[in-house]
Coordinates of C-alpha atoms in Angstrom, one line a residue:
M1 CA -53.3 -135.4 24.4
S2 CA -55.0 -133.2 22.7
Q3 CA -55.7 -132.9 18.6
P4 CA -54.6 -130.5 16.5
F5 CA -58.9 -129.3 15.7
D6 CA -58.7 -129.6 11.7
L7 CA -61.5 -127.8 9.3
P8 CA -62.4 -130.5 6.6
G9 CA -60.4 -129.7 3.1
L10 CA -59.5 -126.3 4.6
S11 CA -55.7 -125.8 3.6
T12 CA -53.9 -123.6 5.9
L13 CA -52.8 -121.8 2.3
S14 CA -56.5 -121.6 2.0
I15 CA -57.5 -119.9 5.8
A16 CA -54.6 -117.3 5.1
Q17 CA -56.0 -116.6 2.0
T18 CA -59.8 -116.1 3.3
G19 CA -58.8 -113.6 5.6
L20 CA -56.4 -111.5 3.5
F21 CA -60.8 -110.7 2.3
L22 CA -62.1 -110.6 6.0
V23 CA -62.8 -107.0 5.5
S24 CA -65.0 -106.1 2.3
I25 CA -63.5 -103.3 -0.3
W26 CA -66.2 -101.7 0.0
K27 CA -65.8 -101.0 3.8
P28 CA -63.3 -99.1 3.4
L29 CA -64.7 -97.3 0.7
L30 CA -67.6 -96.2 2.8
L31 CA -65.4 -94.8 5.3
L32 CA -63.6 -92.6 2.9
V33 CA -66.1 -90.6 2.9
P34 CA -67.1 -88.8 5.9
I35 CA -63.4 -88.4 5.9
A36 CA -63.2 -86.4 2.7
G37 CA -65.8 -84.1 4.2
W38 CA -63.9 -83.9 7.3
A39 CA -60.9 -82.5 4.9
W40 CA -62.8 -80.4 2.2
I41 CA -64.4 -78.8 5.1
I42 CA -60.7 -78.8 7.4
A43 CA -58.8 -77.2 3.6
K44 CA -61.9 -74.9 2.2
V45 CA -63.6 -73.4 5.1
Y46 CA -61.2 -73.7 8.6
D47 CA -58.0 -73.3 7.7
K48 CA -59.4 -69.3 6.1
H49 CA -61.0 -68.7 8.8
A50 CA -58.8 -69.1 10.3
G51 CA -56.1 -66.4 8.0
Q52 CA -59.1 -64.1 8.0
F53 CA -58.9 -63.9 11.2
F54 CA -55.6 -64.9 12.7
L55 CA -56.0 -67.2 14.2
P56 CA -53.5 -70.3 15.2
R57 CA -53.2 -71.9 12.5
R58 CA -50.4 -74.3 12.9
K59 CA -51.5 -75.2 15.8
W60 CA -55.3 -76.3 14.9
N61 CA -53.9 -78.0 11.3
T62 CA -51.7 -80.1 13.4
L63 CA -55.4 -80.9 16.0
H64 CA -57.0 -81.5 12.6
M65 CA -54.6 -83.7 11.1
G66 CA -54.6 -85.5 14.8
M67 CA -58.7 -86.1 15.3
G68 CA -58.5 -86.8 11.4
S69 CA -55.3 -89.5 11.8
L70 CA -57.3 -90.9 14.9
A71 CA -60.6 -91.4 13.2
L72 CA -58.7 -93.9 10.4
I73 CA -57.7 -95.4 12.5
A74 CA -60.4 -96.2 14.7
G75 CA -61.7 -96.8 11.6
L76 CA -59.5 -99.5 10.3
G77 CA -58.2 -100.9 14.0
L78 CA -61.8 -101.7 15.3
G79 CA -63.0 -103.4 11.6
V80 CA -59.5 -105.6 11.4
V81 CA -57.5 -106.1 14.5
I82 CA -60.2 -106.6 16.6
G83 CA -62.0 -108.9 14.7
P84 CA -64.1 -110.0 11.0
N85 CA -67.5 -108.6 12.1
E86 CA -69.7 -106.7 11.2
G87 CA -70.5 -104.8 14.3
A88 CA -66.2 -104.2 15.1
F89 CA -66.8 -102.8 11.5
W90 CA -69.9 -100.3 12.4
A91 CA -68.6 -99.5 15.5
G92 CA -65.1 -98.1 14.0
F93 CA -67.1 -96.6 11.6
G94 CA -68.9 -94.2 14.1
A95 CA -65.9 -93.9 16.4
A96 CA -64.4 -92.2 13.2
V97 CA -67.7 -90.5 12.7
V98 CA -67.4 -88.8 16.2
I99 CA -64.6 -88.0 16.7
L100 CA -64.4 -86.4 13.0
I101 CA -67.7 -83.5 14.4
T102 CA -65.7 -83.4 17.7
D103 CA -63.3 -82.0 15.8
I104 CA -65.5 -79.8 13.6
V105 CA -67.5 -78.8 16.2
I106 CA -64.3 -77.3 19.0
Y107 CA -63.0 -75.5 15.9
A108 CA -66.5 -73.4 15.9
V109 CA -66.8 -73.3 19.4
V110 CA -62.9 -72.3 20.5
A111 CA -63.5 -69.4 16.9
N112 CA -67.1 -67.9 17.8
K113 CA -65.3 -67.5 21.4
D114 CA -62.5 -65.8 20.2
E115 CA -62.8 -61.5 20.1
R116 CA -61.3 -61.5 16.7
V117 CA -63.8 -62.7 15.4
P118 CA -67.1 -60.8 14.7
E119 CA -70.2 -62.5 15.4
K120 CA -72.4 -61.8 11.5
F121 CA -68.0 -64.3 10.7
H122 CA -69.3 -66.9 13.4
I123 CA -69.3 -70.2 12.4
R124 CA -72.4 -71.6 11.9
F125 CA -73.6 -75.5 11.3
N126 CA -76.4 -75.0 7.7
L127 CA -75.7 -76.6 4.7
A128 CA -76.3 -72.6 3.2
T129 CA -73.6 -71.0 5.2
I130 CA -70.9 -74.2 5.2
M131 CA -71.4 -73.8 0.5
G132 CA -71.6 -69.8 0.9
E133 CA -74.6 -69.5 0.0
R134 CA -76.9 -66.9 0.4
P135 CA -80.1 -68.6 2.1
K136 CA -83.1 -68.5 -0.5
K137 CA -85.9 -65.8 0.8
V138 CA -89.6 -67.3 0.4
D139 CA -91.3 -64.8 -2.3
T140 CA -94.9 -64.9 -2.0
K141 CA -97.0 -63.5 -4.3
G142 CA -97.5 -60.2 -4.7
Q143 CA -94.8 -59.0 -1.8
A144 CA -91.4 -57.4 -2.1
K145 CA -88.5 -58.7 -1.8
V146 CA -87.0 -58.7 1.5
A147 CA -83.8 -58.1 3.4
L148 CA -84.8 -58.8 6.9
A149 CA -87.9 -60.8 8.2
I150 CA -89.0 -59.2 11.9
K151 CA -91.2 -59.8 14.0
G152 CA -92.6 -58.7 17.1
M153 CA -93.6 -59.9 20.7
D154 CA -96.7 -60.7 21.4
E155 CA -98.8 -61.0 25.0
K156 CA -96.6 -63.3 26.3
G157 CA -93.4 -62.0 25.9
K158 CA -92.6 -64.4 22.4
Y159 CA -91.1 -63.0 19.7
T160 CA -94.4 -64.6 17.0
I161 CA -95.8 -61.0 15.0
A162 CA -94.8 -61.0 12.0
V163 CA -93.9 -57.8 9.6
T164 CA -95.9 -59.2 6.8
P165 CA -94.0 -57.3 3.3
P166 CA -95.5 -54.5 1.6
Q167 CA -96.4 -54.9 -2.4
A168 CA -93.7 -54.0 -4.8
E169 CA -93.1 -50.9 -5.7
T170 CA -95.9 -49.2 -3.2
P171 CA -94.5 -45.7 -0.6
E172 CA -94.5 -48.5 2.0
Y173 CA -92.3 -50.7 0.3
E174 CA -89.5 -47.5 0.1
V175 CA -90.4 -47.2 4.4
R176 CA -89.8 -50.5 4.8
T177 CA -86.8 -50.6 2.4
A178 CA -85.0 -47.8 3.7
A179 CA -86.0 -48.9 7.5
E180 CA -84.1 -52.2 6.9
Q181 CA -81.2 -49.5 5.8
A182 CA -80.9 -48.0 8.9
W183 CA -80.9 -52.1 11.3
I184 CA -78.5 -53.1 8.2
G185 CA -75.9 -50.5 7.9
A186 CA -75.3 -50.9 12.3
G187 CA -74.7 -54.6 11.8
V188 CA -71.7 -53.7 9.1
A189 CA -70.4 -50.7 11.5
R190 CA -70.7 -52.9 14.6
A191 CA -73.3 -50.2 16.6
S192 CA -74.5 -51.9 20.1
Q193 CA -77.7 -48.6 19.2
F194 CA -79.3 -46.8 16.6
D195 CA -80.6 -43.6 17.2
I196 CA -83.0 -41.7 14.7
G197 CA -83.5 -38.1 15.7
P198 CA -83.4 -34.7 15.4
A199 CA -80.5 -33.0 13.5
G200 CA -80.4 -29.5 14.3
K201 CA -81.1 -28.7 10.9
E202 CA -84.2 -27.5 10.6
G203 CA -86.1 -30.5 8.5
Q204 CA -83.0 -32.7 8.8
Y205 CA -82.7 -35.8 11.7
S206 CA -80.0 -38.3 10.8
V207 CA -79.1 -41.6 11.8
V208 CA -75.9 -42.1 14.7
Y209 CA -75.0 -45.3 15.0
L210 CA -73.0 -46.2 18.4
V211 CA -70.3 -48.2 18.3
D212 CA -67.2 -49.0 21.0
G213 CA -69.4 -46.6 23.1
V214 CA -68.5 -43.1 20.7
R215 CA -71.9 -41.8 18.5
Q216 CA -70.6 -42.6 14.6
G217 CA -73.0 -40.2 12.4
G218 CA -74.8 -40.9 9.5
E219 CA -77.2 -39.8 7.0
L220 CA -79.4 -37.1 7.1
I221 CA -82.7 -37.6 6.6
P222 CA -85.7 -35.7 5.2
A223 CA -88.2 -34.5 8.0
A224 CA -91.0 -36.4 6.9
N225 CA -89.7 -39.6 5.8
A226 CA -87.3 -39.9 8.7
A227 CA -91.3 -40.0 11.0
R228 CA -92.0 -42.9 8.7
I229 CA -89.7 -44.9 9.8
M230 CA -89.7 -44.1 13.3
D231 CA -93.5 -45.1 12.7
F232 CA -92.6 -48.3 10.8
W233 CA -89.8 -49.3 13.8
K234 CA -92.9 -48.4 16.1
G235 CA -95.0 -50.1 14.9
A236 CA -93.3 -53.8 14.2
A237 CA -92.8 -53.3 18.6
R238 CA -96.1 -52.6 18.5
L239 CA -96.3 -48.9 20.3
D240 CA -98.8 -46.4 20.0
V241 CA -97.5 -45.3 16.4
A242 CA -100.2 -42.4 16.9
D243 CA -98.6 -40.9 20.4
R244 CA -95.6 -38.6 19.5
R245 CA -94.2 -37.4 23.2
R246 CA -94.6 -40.8 25.9
K247 CA -92.4 -42.5 26.6
Q248 CA -92.9 -46.3 24.4
T249 CA -91.0 -49.1 24.9
G250 CA -91.3 -52.6 22.8
A251 CA -89.7 -54.9 21.5
V252 CA -88.9 -56.7 17.7
E253 CA -86.3 -60.0 17.0
V254 CA -84.6 -59.7 12.9
E255 CA -83.3 -62.4 10.8
Q256 CA -81.4 -61.4 8.8
G257 CA -80.0 -64.6 6.9
S258 CA -78.3 -67.1 8.9
M259 CA -78.2 -64.5 12.3
K260 CA -81.0 -64.0 14.3
R261 CA -80.8 -59.8 17.0
S262 CA -83.1 -59.1 19.1
A263 CA -83.4 -55.0 19.8
R264 CA -85.5 -53.4 22.8
I265 CA -87.1 -49.9 20.7
T266 CA -87.6 -46.3 22.7
S267 CA -90.0 -43.7 21.2
I268 CA -89.7 -40.0 23.1
G269 CA -90.7 -36.7 21.8
A270 CA -87.4 -34.8 22.3
Q271 CA -87.2 -31.0 21.3
G272 CA -87.7 -30.8 17.6
G273 CA -89.8 -33.7 17.5
M274 CA -89.1 -37.3 18.0
R275 CA -86.3 -39.9 19.4
L276 CA -86.4 -43.4 18.5
T277 CA -84.0 -45.4 19.5
A278 CA -82.9 -49.0 19.0
L279 CA -80.7 -51.1 21.3
F280 CA -79.3 -54.3 20.7
E281 CA -79.1 -57.6 22.6
A282 CA -80.0 -55.1 25.4
E283 CA -80.3 -58.3 27.8
R284 CA -76.7 -59.1 27.3
A285 CA -75.0 -56.6 26.8
V286 CA -76.4 -56.7 31.1
Q287 CA -74.8 -59.8 31.7
R288 CA -71.3 -60.0 33.1
K289 CA -69.7 -61.9 35.9
P290 CA -67.4 -59.6 38.5
E291 CA -64.1 -60.7 36.4
D292 CA -65.3 -59.8 33.2
M293 CA -66.0 -56.2 34.5
G294 CA -62.7 -55.0 33.6
L295 CA -61.6 -54.9 37.6
L296 CA -57.9 -55.2 38.2
D297 CA -57.9 -58.5 40.6
V298 CA -57.1 -55.8 44.0
Q299 CA -60.1 -53.7 42.8
L300 CA -62.2 -57.7 43.0
A301 CA -61.4 -58.7 46.2
E302 CA -62.3 -54.7 47.2
L303 CA -65.4 -55.3 45.7
K304 CA -66.1 -58.7 47.1
A305 CA -65.8 -57.4 50.7
I306 CA -68.1 -54.9 50.4
V307 CA -70.6 -57.2 49.2
A308 CA -69.8 -59.6 52.0
E309 CA -70.9 -56.6 54.8
G310 CA -73.7 -56.8 53.1
K311 CA -74.7 -53.1 54.4
G312 CA -74.8 -49.6 54.2
I313 CA -75.4 -47.4 50.7
V314 CA -72.4 -48.1 48.4
L315 CA -73.0 -45.7 45.7
L316 CA -71.8 -46.7 42.2
A317 CA -71.7 -43.9 39.9
A318 CA -70.2 -43.8 36.0
P319 CA -70.5 -41.1 33.1
P320 CA -73.7 -41.7 30.6
D321 CA -73.2 -44.4 28.1
G322 CA -70.8 -45.8 30.3
G323 CA -71.7 -49.2 31.3
R324 CA -74.0 -48.3 35.4
T325 CA -76.4 -50.5 34.5
T326 CA -74.3 -53.5 33.7
T327 CA -72.0 -52.8 37.2
L328 CA -75.7 -52.9 39.2
Y329 CA -77.2 -55.6 37.4
T330 CA -73.3 -57.7 38.5
V331 CA -73.6 -56.7 42.1
T332 CA -76.5 -57.6 42.8
R333 CA -76.0 -60.9 41.4
M334 CA -73.2 -61.5 43.8
H335 CA -75.6 -61.8 46.4
D336 CA -78.1 -65.0 46.6
A337 CA -81.4 -64.1 46.5
Y338 CA -82.8 -67.0 47.0
T339 CA -81.7 -66.8 50.5
T340 CA -82.2 -63.0 50.5
N341 CA -84.5 -60.6 49.6
V342 CA -83.6 -59.1 47.4
Q343 CA -85.4 -55.4 45.3
T344 CA -84.4 -53.3 42.3
C345 CA -86.4 -50.2 41.6
E346 CA -85.3 -48.7 38.2
I347 CA -87.4 -46.4 36.0
D348 CA -86.3 -48.7 32.0
P349 CA -85.5 -51.9 33.5
Q350 CA -83.1 -54.0 31.3
S351 CA -83.1 -58.0 32.0
P352 CA -84.4 -59.9 34.3
L353 CA -82.6 -60.6 37.2
E354 CA -83.0 -64.5 38.8
G355 CA -84.8 -64.8 41.8
V356 CA -84.7 -60.9 42.2
R357 CA -88.3 -58.6 42.6
T358 CA -87.7 -55.7 40.4
N359 CA -90.2 -52.5 40.6
A360 CA -90.2 -50.7 37.6
W361 CA -91.4 -47.0 38.2
D362 CA -93.4 -45.6 34.8
P363 CA -93.0 -41.6 36.1
Q364 CA -96.8 -41.2 32.8
K365 CA -98.4 -43.6 35.0
V366 CA -102.0 -42.7 35.9
G367 CA -103.3 -44.1 40.0
A368 CA -105.8 -45.6 40.1
E369 CA -108.1 -42.4 41.5
G370 CA -107.1 -40.3 37.7
G371 CA -104.4 -38.6 39.6
A372 CA -100.6 -38.7 38.3
G373 CA -98.4 -41.9 39.9
A374 CA -96.0 -41.8 42.5
E375 CA -93.3 -40.3 42.9
F376 CA -89.7 -42.2 42.4
S377 CA -88.9 -41.4 46.0
T378 CA -91.7 -42.8 47.5
T379 CA -91.6 -46.0 45.7
V380 CA -88.3 -46.4 46.8
R381 CA -89.3 -45.9 50.2
S382 CA -92.4 -48.2 49.9
I383 CA -89.2 -50.5 48.5
L384 CA -87.6 -50.0 51.6
R385 CA -90.3 -50.3 54.7
R386 CA -91.2 -54.4 53.7
D387 CA -87.5 -54.8 55.2
P388 CA -85.2 -56.6 52.6
D389 CA -82.1 -57.4 52.3
V390 CA -81.1 -55.7 49.2
V391 CA -82.0 -52.8 47.4
S392 CA -80.5 -51.5 43.8
I393 CA -82.0 -49.1 42.7
G394 CA -81.3 -47.8 39.0
E395 CA -81.1 -44.0 39.3
L396 CA -81.1 -41.2 41.5
P397 CA -83.1 -38.6 39.9
D398 CA -83.9 -36.0 42.9
A399 CA -82.8 -35.1 46.5
N400 CA -86.0 -36.9 48.0
T401 CA -84.8 -40.5 46.7
A402 CA -81.3 -39.5 48.0
K403 CA -83.0 -38.5 51.8
E404 CA -85.4 -41.3 51.9
V405 CA -82.6 -43.7 50.4
A406 CA -80.3 -41.8 53.9
K407 CA -83.1 -42.8 56.4
A408 CA -83.5 -46.5 55.7
D409 CA -82.2 -49.2 58.3
H410 CA -78.3 -49.4 56.8
E411 CA -77.6 -52.2 60.1
R412 CA -79.6 -54.6 58.1
T413 CA -80.2 -53.5 54.5
R414 CA -76.8 -53.2 51.5
V415 CA -78.5 -50.0 49.3
Y416 CA -76.7 -50.0 46.0
V417 CA -77.3 -45.9 44.3
S418 CA -76.3 -45.9 41.3
M419 CA -76.0 -42.3 39.3
R420 CA -74.3 -39.9 36.9
A421 CA -71.1 -39.3 38.1
T422 CA -67.8 -38.9 36.6
D423 CA -65.5 -40.9 39.5
A424 CA -65.7 -42.1 43.1
L425 CA -64.7 -38.8 44.4
A426 CA -68.4 -36.7 42.7
A427 CA -70.5 -39.1 43.2
I428 CA -69.7 -38.5 47.3
Q429 CA -70.2 -34.8 47.0
M430 CA -73.5 -35.8 45.1
Y431 CA -74.7 -37.5 47.5
V432 CA -73.8 -35.9 50.3
K433 CA -75.8 -32.8 48.5
A434 CA -78.6 -34.4 47.1
V435 CA -79.0 -35.5 51.4
G436 CA -78.6 -32.3 52.4
D437 CA -77.3 -33.7 55.8
T438 CA -73.1 -34.1 55.7
K439 CA -73.1 -36.9 59.3
Q440 CA -76.5 -38.1 57.7
A441 CA -75.0 -39.0 53.7
A442 CA -72.0 -40.0 56.4
D443 CA -73.4 -42.4 58.8
S444 CA -75.2 -44.3 55.6
L445 CA -72.1 -44.8 53.2
H446 CA -69.7 -47.9 53.3
G447 CA -68.4 -47.9 49.4
V448 CA -67.4 -46.3 45.9
V449 CA -67.0 -48.1 43.2
A450 CA -66.8 -45.4 39.9
Q451 CA -66.0 -46.1 35.8
R452 CA -65.5 -45.3 32.2
L453 CA -65.7 -47.3 29.9
V454 CA -62.4 -47.5 27.4
R455 CA -61.8 -49.0 24.4
K456 CA -60.3 -51.9 23.4
L457 CA -57.1 -52.2 20.5
C458 CA -58.6 -54.3 18.2
S459 CA -55.6 -56.8 19.0
N460 CA -55.8 -58.1 14.7
C461 CA -54.3 -54.8 14.1
R462 CA -52.2 -53.1 16.9
V463 CA -49.4 -51.9 16.2
A464 CA -46.4 -51.9 18.8
Y465 CA -44.3 -48.6 19.3
P466 CA -41.8 -47.8 21.4
P467 CA -42.8 -45.3 23.8
T468 CA -40.7 -41.9 24.6
P469 CA -38.5 -41.4 27.3
D470 CA -41.1 -37.9 27.5
M471 CA -44.1 -40.4 26.8
L472 CA -42.7 -42.3 29.9
K473 CA -43.0 -39.6 32.4
K474 CA -46.1 -37.9 31.6
M475 CA -47.4 -41.0 32.4
G476 CA -45.9 -41.3 35.3
I477 CA -43.2 -44.6 34.8
P478 CA -39.9 -45.0 34.8
E479 CA -37.9 -45.0 31.2
G480 CA -37.2 -48.3 30.3
K481 CA -39.5 -50.0 33.0
V482 CA -41.5 -50.1 29.2
Q483 CA -40.6 -51.2 26.2
Q484 CA -43.2 -50.8 24.1
L485 CA -46.5 -50.0 23.7
Y486 CA -49.5 -50.6 21.2
R487 CA -51.5 -47.7 18.9
K488 CA -54.9 -48.2 16.4
G489 CA -54.6 -50.1 13.7
G490 CA -57.2 -50.4 11.0
Q491 CA -55.0 -52.3 8.1
V492 CA -53.4 -55.8 7.8
L493 CA -51.0 -57.3 5.6
I494 CA -53.0 -59.5 3.4
K495 CA -50.7 -61.6 0.5
N496 CA -47.9 -58.7 1.6
R497 CA -51.0 -56.0 0.6
P498 CA -52.9 -53.6 2.7
E499 CA -55.9 -54.0 3.6
T500 CA -59.4 -53.0 5.4
C501 CA -59.0 -55.1 9.0
P502 CA -61.8 -57.2 8.8
V503 CA -62.5 -57.9 12.1
C504 CA -63.1 -54.0 13.4
N505 CA -63.6 -52.8 9.8
G506 CA -60.6 -50.1 9.9
G507 CA -61.9 -49.1 13.4
G508 CA -58.9 -49.4 15.4
Y509 CA -61.0 -50.6 18.5
F510 CA -63.2 -54.1 19.1
G511 CA -65.0 -54.4 21.5
Q512 CA -64.7 -51.9 25.5
E513 CA -64.3 -53.1 28.7
G514 CA -64.0 -50.6 32.1
L515 CA -61.9 -48.9 34.6
F516 CA -62.7 -48.8 38.1
E517 CA -61.9 -47.6 41.2
V518 CA -63.1 -49.0 44.2
Y519 CA -63.1 -47.8 47.2
S520 CA -64.9 -49.1 50.6
I521 CA -65.4 -46.3 53.4
G522 CA -65.5 -47.4 56.7
P523 CA -65.4 -45.3 60.5
E524 CA -62.3 -42.1 59.7
E525 CA -63.6 -41.7 55.6
R526 CA -67.0 -41.3 57.2
S527 CA -65.4 -38.9 59.8
L528 CA -64.2 -36.8 56.8
I529 CA -67.4 -37.2 55.0
A530 CA -69.1 -35.1 58.0
Q531 CA -66.5 -32.2 58.1
A532 CA -67.5 -31.8 54.1
N533 CA -63.4 -32.5 54.0
F534 CA -63.7 -33.9 50.5
Q535 CA -59.4 -32.6 50.1
G536 CA -58.6 -35.0 53.3
L537 CA -60.8 -37.7 52.0
R538 CA -59.3 -38.1 49.1
A539 CA -56.4 -38.3 51.0
S540 CA -57.3 -41.2 52.9
L541 CA -58.9 -43.2 49.8
R542 CA -54.9 -42.9 48.4
K543 CA -53.4 -44.3 51.9
R544 CA -55.6 -46.8 50.0
Q545 CA -53.2 -47.7 47.3
L546 CA -55.8 -48.6 46.1
P547 CA -55.7 -47.4 41.9
N548 CA -58.3 -45.0 40.5
I549 CA -59.7 -44.6 36.6
Q550 CA -55.9 -43.2 35.2
Q551 CA -53.9 -45.6 37.2
V552 CA -55.6 -48.9 36.1
G553 CA -56.4 -47.1 32.2
L554 CA -52.2 -47.1 32.4
R555 CA -51.7 -50.3 33.4
K556 CA -54.0 -51.7 30.5
A557 CA -52.2 -49.5 27.4
V558 CA -49.1 -50.5 28.7
D559 CA -50.5 -54.2 28.7
G560 CA -51.9 -53.6 25.5
T561 CA -55.3 -53.9 26.1
T562 CA -56.2 -49.6 25.3
S563 CA -54.0 -47.1 23.7
V564 CA -52.7 -44.5 26.1
E565 CA -55.1 -42.0 23.5
E566 CA -57.9 -43.9 24.7
V567 CA -56.8 -42.7 28.1
M568 CA -56.3 -40.2 27.8
R569 CA -59.9 -39.6 25.9
V570 CA -61.6 -41.0 28.0
T571 CA -60.5 -39.9 31.2
A572 CA -59.8 -36.3 30.4
E573 CA -62.1 -34.2 33.0
S574 CA -65.1 -33.1 30.9
G575 CA -66.1 -30.5 33.1
K576 CA -68.8 -30.7 36.2
P577 CA -70.5 -33.6 37.3
E578 CA -74.2 -33.9 37.4
G579 CA -75.3 -31.8 40.7
G580 CA -72.7 -29.3 40.3
Q581 CA -69.8 -30.8 42.3
A582 CA -66.3 -29.9 40.9
A583 CA -64.4 -32.7 38.8
A584 CA -61.5 -31.2 40.5
A585 CA -61.4 -32.3 43.4
A586 CA -62.1 -35.9 41.8
A587 CA -58.2 -35.4 39.3
P588 CA -56.5 -38.2 39.0
T589 CA -52.8 -38.7 39.9
P590 CA -49.7 -40.2 37.4
A591 CA -49.7 -44.1 38.0
T592 CA -46.7 -46.2 38.9
A593 CA -46.1 -49.2 37.0

């Protein structure tokens, strides 16, 4: 029988007493340092952030407490339970730190993706932001302090050319300050672009902001001052400042504190002077997945079926600023550019498409022999003769282009044509008229997608209300089927006091979404088009039970995405569509819930 292991001079009591001090006093204190820092961020930054934008504070606080407890268990457990050694403690300490950092990162990632949190309030991991301090500006000797750091693009497409701040108390400094105010004002207004151009009054220009698709007038500027501001932005974008007529396009990147944004700068001669447009994040604006465009499920299925067919012409229609380019890029990306030959022909490309050959047509380009460059229709014809699988055409500027498209080999090639039209039927009428031969136009058509953009209600301040029976009747919804609708708010209650909504800046709307109508064109529809029987075509499309633009809009009003007033504003007939066709031919029908 084995004898118990014994250590001379070490009693059971002394062993127990030694065990009580196996964890040093400084180790728990060290563990409290990251926990205290984490707790400060949660209490002073994240909890206030969640409260300001009406994020689910209780759920987040529950998650934070759970992660904090898990970190504490990991830190103490590995040091005490596993064993009294240095390795176990440091393993527990490291695990606790990882858990706390994970909790901090999870909130930042999820909150930054929430539409209720404007970009300028996104969580960013730098000490100045966390401590609520403004980043310090570099004050070069002799130079004035400026609010923005502006860079132009070099020949390699990188933003490396900094615009040096001017000397203080000089005319150049005044111009720089005024130019910065236009940019800063656009950021405050959440504008997707700003325009500087003639205001219609002699000697007056104005700054106009495009916010959620609606133009908002800014301040009036004397023509001389406006010219200097536009010249500043043209110089920053490396454009020819002296040329005030020809269309020019460049780009700038601007840093304001911890925020960095790029913009496409375009200048062109206009009636009464020159116009300059700054379009923010142009590449990001056109990068959307089909599922994120606002299509109903039945419409998404119809669009996928049209894309899968892979032949013939598909018309993509929308009014100006109606999202045509985004839709064109989205359907183009739905084709595999690595197994098929996919090309585009555009006047003003907005973003490179991976694997796609972009053909940019420049109306100002001079030919090699000194003559004018090829016409747009000639460029399209040249592309179609290269036997591509897919061609996306960014505009339909003239009848010659339509004729070239109609003559292509549509059994082998899919052609998307982006055009300005109010709805699907108006787009078909425009295309037929441009081709000039109803049968030829009909034989090549395989689909049409029309859209308009509607402003989305701010989910932070929208106001619910019960609809009246008369309102439901006008919407084509049976009485009692819908219990509440929503309208724009603009204010929220903070500590029982009404204050301007911090998400939408009091506008009541935040962001945009598409209202679509999507129709594949089959033999029956092509026969009606060939006969120019557009009333019969409208009846045939209606039999398909696919929703039109107004019906989609009313559905989105019912689910709280937008308001009835906004749907009516967007879907109201705006006169005749491009090409002179009667808009009444495509009048929408009442929606059914």
